[in-house]
Amino acid sequence: MLAYMNRESLEKILEEGRTCFYSRSRRKLWFKGGTSGNTQLVKKIVLDCDNDTLLVLVEQKRVACHTGDYSCFFKEIKCDKIEEIKLESPIYLRKEQAEKIKSSQGESKGEQLEVDSEIFDDIYK
C-alpha cells in the first residue's frame, strides 16, 4: 500500500512498532488497522537515496487493501487494458502457504505462525 507520513507519524511508528500514517484530507494521524483490525507490525524501515521516501517492511495481519485484497497492488496496465495480477513475492507465498495449511490441517495457528516466521526471516535479513 502507499500512504503519507509526517514526522509525528514516523515518531509513532518508532515508539509503537506498528504503522501510523498522516491523512492529508482529515489532517490527522491514523494507525493501519485501527478500525478494521488489519494491522501492520513494522519489521524494518528503509530510506531512499534522496532521504525523502520510506519503504516500511511489515508483517501484515490479514489484508492491506480496503478492497479486501492482500495487497493494494494487484492490477497491471498492458497496452490498452488493465489486468488483475498476482505478484510473485514472499508476501503472496506466505498467504498461499497459510491457506494450504488451513485447508489441510484446519485452523492450526501454530503451523501458520511457523510458516510466517520462516518466510519473514528470509524477507527481513
N, CA and C atoms as an extended XYZ file, in Angstrom:
375
Properties=species:S:1:pos:R:3:atomname:S:1:resname:S:1:resid:I:1 pbc="F F F"
N         0.841       -1.182        0.000 N   MET     1
C         0.000        0.000        0.000 CA  MET     1
C         0.880        1.236        0.000 C   MET     1
N         0.305        2.341       -0.327 N   LEU     2
C         1.011        3.611       -0.333 CA  LEU     2
C         0.251        4.559        0.576 C   LEU     2
N         0.954        5.235        1.463 N   ALA     3
C         0.312        6.179        2.371 CA  ALA     3
C         1.299        7.277        2.728 C   ALA     3
N         0.770        8.383        3.170 N   TYR     4
C         1.604        9.526        3.545 CA  TYR     4
C         1.940        9.487        5.029 C   TYR     4
N         3.116       10.040        5.325 N   MET     5
C         3.569       10.149        6.702 CA  MET     5
C         4.118       11.547        6.929 C   MET     5
N         4.140       11.935        8.178 N   ASN     6
C         4.838       13.152        8.571 CA  ASN     6
C         5.767       12.789        9.729 C   ASN     6
N         6.442       13.769       10.266 N   ARG     7
C         7.398       13.497       11.344 CA  ARG     7
C         6.696       12.829       12.536 C   ARG     7
N         5.522       13.311       12.882 N   GLU     8
C         4.811       12.760       14.036 CA  GLU     8
C         4.419       11.295       13.805 C   GLU     8
N         3.976       10.959       12.585 N   SER     9
C         3.595        9.565       12.320 CA  SER     9
C         4.825        8.654       12.365 C   SER     9
N         5.959        9.127       11.859 N   LEU    10
C         7.186        8.334       11.943 CA  LEU    10
C         7.599        8.135       13.396 C   LEU    10
N         7.477        9.157       14.208 N   GLU    11
C         7.804        9.027       15.633 CA  GLU    11
C         6.917        7.979       16.291 C   GLU    11
N         5.620        7.959       15.924 N   LYS    12
C         4.691        6.961       16.480 CA  LYS    12
C         5.100        5.551       16.067 C   LYS    12
N         5.510        5.396       14.802 N   ILE    13
C         5.963        4.082       14.325 CA  ILE    13
C         7.161        3.617       15.145 C   ILE    13
N         8.110        4.505       15.362 N   LEU    14
C         9.317        4.147       16.105 CA  LEU    14
C         9.002        3.834       17.571 C   LEU    14
N         8.021        4.516       18.131 N   GLU    15
C         7.617        4.282       19.523 CA  GLU    15
C         6.832        2.979       19.682 C   GLU    15
N         5.863        2.757       18.765 N   GLU    16
C         4.897        1.680       18.966 CA  GLU    16
C         5.130        0.429       18.130 C   GLU    16
N         5.933        0.537       17.054 N   GLY    17
C         6.226       -0.635       16.251 CA  GLY    17
C         5.111       -1.071       15.320 C   GLY    17
N         4.150       -0.213       15.090 N   ARG    18
C         3.078       -0.502       14.128 CA  ARG    18
C         2.913        0.707       13.225 C   ARG    18
N         2.362        0.485       12.026 N   THR    19
C         2.311        1.581       11.062 CA  THR    19
C         1.307        2.651       11.461 C   THR    19
N         1.749        3.869       11.284 N   CYS    20
C         0.947        5.051       11.555 CA  CYS    20
C         1.172        6.012       10.388 C   CYS    20
N         0.088        6.575        9.877 N   PHE    21
C         0.174        7.444        8.709 CA  PHE    21
C        -0.504        8.772        8.986 C   PHE    21
N        -0.317        9.706        8.057 N   TYR    22
C        -0.946       11.020        8.164 CA  TYR    22
C        -1.979       11.167        7.055 C   TYR    22
N        -3.218       11.428        7.440 N   SER    23
C        -4.272       11.668        6.464 CA  SER    23
C        -4.263       13.149        6.102 C   SER    23
N        -3.954       13.430        4.846 N   ARG    24
C        -3.913       14.828        4.413 CA  ARG    24
C        -5.311       15.409        4.322 C   ARG    24
N        -6.309       14.606        3.999 N   SER    25
C        -7.675       15.130        3.891 CA  SER    25
C        -8.291       15.394        5.266 C   SER    25
N        -8.049       14.480        6.218 N   ARG    26
C        -8.601       14.662        7.576 CA  ARG    26
C        -7.649       15.428        8.485 C   ARG    26
N        -6.414       15.593        8.026 N   ARG    27
C        -5.389       16.301        8.789 CA  ARG    27
C        -5.172       15.727       10.184 C   ARG    27
N        -5.053       14.377       10.198 N   LYS    28
C        -4.774       13.723       11.477 CA  LYS    28
C        -4.076       12.396       11.236 C   LYS    28
N        -3.472       11.869       12.292 N   LEU    29
C        -2.789       10.584       12.223 CA  LEU    29
C        -3.806        9.452       12.243 C   LEU    29
N        -3.422        8.333       11.633 N   TRP    30
C        -4.241        7.126       11.726 CA  TRP    30
C        -3.337        5.900       11.728 C   TRP    30
N        -3.720        4.912       12.508 N   PHE    31
C        -2.987        3.658       12.580 CA  PHE    31
C        -3.639        2.652       11.659 C   PHE    31
N        -2.841        1.981       10.837 N   LYS    32
C        -3.365        0.949        9.956 CA  LYS    32
C        -4.007       -0.130       10.817 C   LYS    32
N        -5.268       -0.448       10.510 N   GLY    33
C        -5.992       -1.463       11.258 CA  GLY    33
C        -6.717       -0.932       12.470 C   GLY    33
N        -6.711        0.384       12.659 N   GLY    34
C        -7.373        0.976       13.816 CA  GLY    34
C        -8.845        0.614       13.918 C   GLY    34
N        -9.526        0.510       12.801 N   THR    35
C       -10.940        0.116       12.809 CA  THR    35
C       -11.157       -1.273       12.206 C   THR    35
N       -10.323       -1.670       11.254 N   SER    36
C       -10.515       -2.949       10.552 CA  SER    36
C        -9.847       -4.128       11.242 C   SER    36
N        -8.821       -3.864       12.034 N   GLY    37
C        -8.045       -4.944       12.628 CA  GLY    37
C        -6.952       -5.463       11.703 C   GLY    37
N        -6.839       -4.904       10.501 N   ASN    38
C        -5.817       -5.310        9.533 CA  ASN    38
C        -4.524       -4.557        9.816 C   ASN    38
N        -3.853       -4.961       10.859 N   THR    39
C        -2.696       -4.220       11.351 CA  THR    39
C        -1.408       -4.593       10.619 C   THR    39
N        -0.404       -3.759       10.800 N   GLN    40
C         0.917       -3.980       10.229 CA  GLN    40
C         1.962       -3.763       11.319 C   GLN    40
N         2.708       -4.815       11.623 N   LEU    41
C         3.794       -4.710       12.586 CA  LEU    41
C         5.066       -4.388       11.823 C   LEU    41
N         5.727       -3.325       12.214 N   VAL    42
C         6.909       -2.853       11.483 CA  VAL    42
C         8.111       -3.740       11.787 C   VAL    42
N         8.757       -4.217       10.709 N   LYS    43
C         9.949       -5.045       10.828 CA  LYS    43
C        11.208       -4.262       10.489 C   LYS    43
N        11.113       -3.393        9.489 N   LYS    44
C        12.288       -2.636        9.060 CA  LYS    44
C        11.812       -1.388        8.318 C   LYS    44
N        12.562       -0.297        8.449 N   ILE    45
C        12.291        0.937        7.710 CA  ILE    45
C        13.540        1.270        6.907 C   ILE    45
N        13.365        1.431        5.596 N   VAL    46
C        14.476        1.704        4.693 CA  VAL    46
C        14.260        3.067        4.044 C   VAL    46
N        15.302        3.862        3.980 N   LEU    47
C        15.260        5.208        3.422 CA  LEU    47
C        15.837        5.205        2.014 C   LEU    47
N        15.234        5.971        1.095 N   ASP    48
C        15.752        6.025       -0.284 CA  ASP    48
C        16.970        6.944       -0.371 C   ASP    48
N        17.561        6.991       -1.566 N   CYS    49
C        18.810        7.734       -1.771 CA  CYS    49
C        18.662        9.237       -1.571 C   CYS    49
N        17.459        9.778       -1.760 N   ASP    50
C        17.233       11.218       -1.583 CA  ASP    50
C        16.742       11.577       -0.185 C   ASP    50
N        16.580       10.577        0.654 N   ASN    51
C        16.082       10.778        2.017 CA  ASN    51
C        14.696       11.412        2.061 C   ASN    51
N        13.857       11.084        1.052 N   ASP    52
C        12.510       11.647        1.063 CA  ASP    52
C        11.405       10.601        0.894 C   ASP    52
N        11.792        9.327        0.865 N   THR    53
C        10.811        8.253        0.743 CA  THR    53
C        11.218        7.112        1.650 C   THR    53
N        10.233        6.544        2.354 N   LEU    54
C        10.490        5.406        3.228 CA  LEU    54
C         9.815        4.166        2.667 C   LEU    54
N        10.493        3.044        2.772 N   LEU    55
C         9.905        1.748        2.487 CA  LEU    55
C         9.781        1.070        3.838 C   LEU    55
N         8.547        0.826        4.246 N   VAL    56
C         8.301        0.219        5.546 CA  VAL    56
C         7.943       -1.247        5.318 C   VAL    56
N         8.812       -2.135        5.764 N   LEU    57
C         8.570       -3.566        5.643 CA  LEU    57
C         7.812       -4.017        6.882 C   LEU    57
N         6.711       -4.709        6.655 N   VAL    58
C         5.811       -5.039        7.752 CA  VAL    58
C         5.432       -6.508        7.752 C   VAL    58
N         4.959       -6.947        8.894 N   GLU    59
C         4.272       -8.223        8.999 CA  GLU    59
C         2.789       -7.872        8.943 C   GLU    59
N         2.152       -8.228        7.850 N   GLN    60
C         0.752       -7.872        7.615 CA  GLN    60
C        -0.166       -8.844        8.336 C   GLN    60
N        -1.094       -8.329        9.111 N   LYS    61
C        -2.132       -9.135        9.748 CA  LYS    61
C        -3.388       -9.001        8.908 C   LYS    61
N        -3.778      -10.072        8.274 N   ARG    62
C        -4.917      -10.130        7.347 CA  ARG    62
C        -4.584       -9.350        6.086 C   ARG    62
N        -5.483       -8.498        5.591 N   VAL    63
C        -5.280       -7.826        4.297 CA  VAL    63
C        -4.801       -6.391        4.493 C   VAL    63
N        -4.211       -5.834        3.436 N   ALA    64
C        -3.750       -4.446        3.493 CA  ALA    64
C        -4.727       -3.508        2.794 C   ALA    64
N        -5.386       -3.989        1.756 N   CYS    65
C        -6.196       -3.118        0.901 CA  CYS    65
C        -7.645       -3.024        1.376 C   CYS    65
N        -8.221       -1.836        1.228 N   HIS    66
C        -9.619       -1.636        1.610 CA  HIS    66
C       -10.586       -2.442        0.732 C   HIS    66
N       -10.086       -2.975       -0.396 N   THR    67
C       -10.931       -3.804       -1.269 CA  THR    67
C       -11.043       -5.234       -0.752 C   THR    67
N       -10.235       -5.566        0.252 N   GLY    68
C       -10.216       -6.924        0.766 CA  GLY    68
C        -9.092       -7.755        0.168 C   GLY    68
N        -8.312       -7.165       -0.735 N   ASP    69
C        -7.167       -7.868       -1.314 CA  ASP    69
C        -5.983       -7.776       -0.362 C   ASP    69
N        -5.111       -8.773       -0.468 N   TYR    70
C        -3.960       -8.822        0.426 CA  TYR    70
C        -3.037       -7.630        0.221 C   TYR    70
N        -2.879       -7.201       -1.028 N   SER    71
C        -2.043       -6.054       -1.371 CA  SER    71
C        -2.872       -5.056       -2.164 C   SER    71
N        -2.497       -3.792       -2.100 N   CYS    72
C        -3.158       -2.771       -2.915 CA  CYS    72
C        -2.686       -2.818       -4.370 C   CYS    72
N        -1.611       -3.522       -4.632 N   PHE    73
C        -1.029       -3.556       -5.970 CA  PHE    73
C        -1.305       -4.911       -6.616 C   PHE    73
N        -2.437       -5.004       -7.315 N   PHE    74
C        -2.823       -6.256       -7.952 CA  PHE    74
C        -3.367       -6.044       -9.368 C   PHE    74
N        -3.073       -4.894       -9.959 N   LYS    75
C        -3.515       -4.598      -11.320 CA  LYS    75
C        -2.305       -4.174      -12.152 C   LYS    75
N        -2.263       -4.636      -13.395 N   GLU    76
C        -1.169       -4.285      -14.289 CA  GLU    76
C        -1.744       -3.656      -15.554 C   GLU    76
N        -1.119       -2.575      -16.000 N   ILE    77
C        -1.527       -1.929      -17.248 CA  ILE    77
C        -0.782       -2.607      -18.389 C   ILE    77
N        -1.544       -3.136      -19.342 N   LYS    78
C        -0.964       -3.787      -20.521 CA  LYS    78
C        -1.612       -3.166      -21.750 C   LYS    78
N        -0.825       -2.373      -22.444 N   CYS    79
C        -1.318       -1.659      -23.641 CA  CYS    79
C        -2.570       -0.878      -23.298 C   CYS    79
N        -3.717       -1.323      -23.778 N   ASP    80
C        -4.951       -0.565      -23.584 CA  ASP    80
C        -5.898       -1.198      -22.570 C   ASP    80
N        -5.393       -2.116      -21.749 N   LYS    81
C        -6.268       -2.759      -20.772 CA  LYS    81
C        -5.562       -2.935      -19.430 C   LYS    81
N        -6.363       -3.136      -18.424 N   ILE    82
C        -5.862       -3.371      -17.077 CA  ILE    82
C        -6.206       -4.807      -16.709 C   ILE    82
N        -5.195       -5.551      -16.258 N   GLU    83
C        -5.399       -6.944      -15.872 CA  GLU    83
C        -5.065       -7.122      -14.402 C   GLU    83
N        -5.871       -7.944      -13.731 N   GLU    84
C        -5.534       -8.298      -12.359 CA  GLU    84
C        -4.402       -9.309      -12.399 C   GLU    84
N        -3.444       -9.127      -11.520 N   ILE    85
C        -2.269       -9.990      -11.490 CA  ILE    85
C        -2.013      -10.476      -10.078 C   ILE    85
N        -1.146      -11.436       -9.969 N   LYS    86
C        -0.665      -11.887       -8.681 CA  LYS    86
C         0.848      -11.708       -8.709 C   LYS    86
N         1.335      -10.802       -7.916 N   LEU    87
C         2.783      -10.576       -7.871 CA  LEU    87
C         3.463      -11.774       -7.237 C   LEU    87
N         4.560      -12.182       -7.807 N   GLU    88
C         5.334      -13.282       -7.241 CA  GLU    88
C         6.284      -12.699       -6.211 C   GLU    88
N         5.877      -12.777       -4.976 N   SER    89
C         6.704      -12.242       -3.902 CA  SER    89
C         6.542      -13.109       -2.670 C   SER    89
N         7.454      -12.998       -1.714 N   PRO    90
C         7.322      -13.783       -0.481 CA  PRO    90
C         6.021      -13.489        0.256 C   PRO    90
N         5.490      -12.281        0.118 N   ILE    91
C         4.244      -11.947        0.800 CA  ILE    91
C         3.115      -12.824        0.269 C   ILE    91
N         3.024      -12.951       -1.039 N   TYR    92
C         1.975      -13.783       -1.611 CA  TYR    92
C         2.233      -15.248       -1.326 C   TYR    92
N         3.485      -15.656       -1.325 N   LEU    93
C         3.829      -17.023       -0.987 CA  LEU    93
C         3.338      -17.319        0.422 C   LEU    93
N         3.547      -16.405        1.318 N   ARG    94
C         3.108      -16.570        2.705 CA  ARG    94
C         1.615      -16.795        2.760 C   ARG    94
N         0.852      -16.005        2.032 N   LYS    95
C        -0.603      -16.120        2.040 CA  LYS    95
C        -1.022      -17.493        1.516 C   LYS    95
N        -0.413      -17.919        0.416 N   GLU    96
C        -0.748      -19.222       -0.159 CA  GLU    96
C        -0.413      -20.351        0.799 C   GLU    96
N         0.744      -20.271        1.441 N   GLN    97
C         1.118      -21.331        2.368 CA  GLN    97
C         0.167      -21.375        3.557 C   GLN    97
N        -0.206      -20.211        4.059 N   ALA    98
C        -1.141      -20.163        5.184 CA  ALA    98
C        -2.484      -20.773        4.783 C   ALA    98
N        -2.950      -20.483        3.560 N   GLU    99
C        -4.213      -21.046        3.094 CA  GLU    99
C        -4.114      -22.558        2.949 C   GLU    99
N        -2.977      -23.063        2.448 N   LYS   100
C        -2.779      -24.513        2.327 CA  LYS   100
C        -2.840      -25.165        3.697 C   LYS   100
N        -2.169      -24.562        4.649 N   ILE   101
C        -2.148      -25.135        5.997 CA  ILE   101
C        -3.551      -25.149        6.579 C   ILE   101
N        -4.284      -24.055        6.412 N   LYS   102
C        -5.648      -24.000        6.936 CA  LYS   102
C        -6.522      -25.073        6.310 C   LYS   102
N        -6.423      -25.230        4.983 N   SER   103
C        -7.291      -26.199        4.307 CA  SER   103
C        -6.900      -27.635        4.627 C   SER   103
N        -5.614      -27.908        4.807 N   SER   104
C        -5.196      -29.288        5.045 CA  SER   104
C        -5.220      -29.683        6.522 C   SER   104
N        -5.081      -28.725        7.408 N   GLN   105
C        -4.986      -29.065        8.828 CA  GLN   105
C        -5.959      -28.281        9.697 C   GLN   105
N        -6.902      -27.613        9.106 N   GLY   106
C        -7.835      -26.822        9.900 CA  GLY   106
C        -7.207      -25.510       10.326 C   GLY   106
N        -7.714      -24.927       11.361 N   GLU   107
C        -7.241      -23.626       11.833 CA  GLU   107
C        -6.052      -23.785       12.776 C   GLU   107
N        -4.991      -24.380       12.317 N   SER   108
C        -3.814      -24.614       13.142 CA  SER   108
C        -2.949      -23.359       13.174 C   SER   108
N        -3.179      -22.524       14.143 N   LYS   109
C        -2.451      -21.263       14.214 CA  LYS   109
C        -0.963      -21.482       14.475 C   LYS   109
N        -0.615      -22.496       15.218 N   GLY   110
C         0.789      -22.788       15.456 CA  GLY   110
C         1.524      -23.076       14.157 C   GLY   110
N         0.908      -23.828       13.279 N   GLU   111
C         1.515      -24.126       11.987 CA  GLU   111
C         1.666      -22.862       11.163 C   GLU   111
N         0.641      -22.026       11.143 N   GLN   112
C         0.705      -20.802       10.344 CA  GLN   112
C         1.811      -19.892       10.875 C   GLN   112
N         1.934      -19.786       12.162 N   LEU   113
C         2.983      -18.937       12.724 CA  LEU   113
C         4.365      -19.468       12.369 C   LEU   113
N         4.510      -20.783       12.325 N   GLU   114
C         5.794      -21.365       11.947 CA  GLU   114
C         6.148      -20.975       10.512 C   GLU   114
N         5.177      -21.043        9.610 N   VAL   115
C         5.406      -20.645        8.216 CA  VAL   115
C         5.737      -19.164        8.153 C   VAL   115
N         4.971      -18.343        8.867 N   ASP   116
C         5.219      -16.901        8.864 CA  ASP   116
C         6.642      -16.596        9.276 C   ASP   116
N         7.114      -17.187       10.359 N   SER   117
C         8.441      -16.841       10.856 CA  SER   117
C         9.529      -17.279        9.891 C   SER   117
N         9.356      -18.431        9.225 N   GLU   118
C        10.358      -18.867        8.252 CA  GLU   118
C        10.476      -17.875        7.106 C   GLU   118
N         9.346      -17.448        6.584 N   ILE   119
C         9.362      -16.544        5.439 CA  ILE   119
C         9.836      -15.159        5.855 C   ILE   119
N         9.403      -14.683        7.010 N   PHE   120
C         9.826      -13.359        7.429 CA  PHE   120
C        11.319      -13.320        7.753 C   PHE   120
N        11.882      -14.437        8.202 N   ASP   121
C        13.325      -14.492        8.402 CA  ASP   121
C        14.049      -14.229        7.089 C   ASP   121
N        13.532      -14.787        5.990 N   ASP   122
C        14.149      -14.575        4.671 CA  ASP   122
C        13.967      -13.146        4.199 C   ASP   122
N        12.781      -12.567        4.395 N   ILE   123
C        12.490      -11.226        3.902 CA  ILE   123
C        13.299      -10.168        4.643 C   ILE   123
N        13.384      -10.297        5.948 N   TYR   124
C        13.933       -9.220        6.778 CA  TYR   124
C        15.334       -9.494        7.283 C   TYR   124
N        16.159      -10.147        6.491 N   LYS   125
C        17.556      -10.408        6.884 CA  LYS   125
C        18.323       -9.119        7.001 C   LYS   125
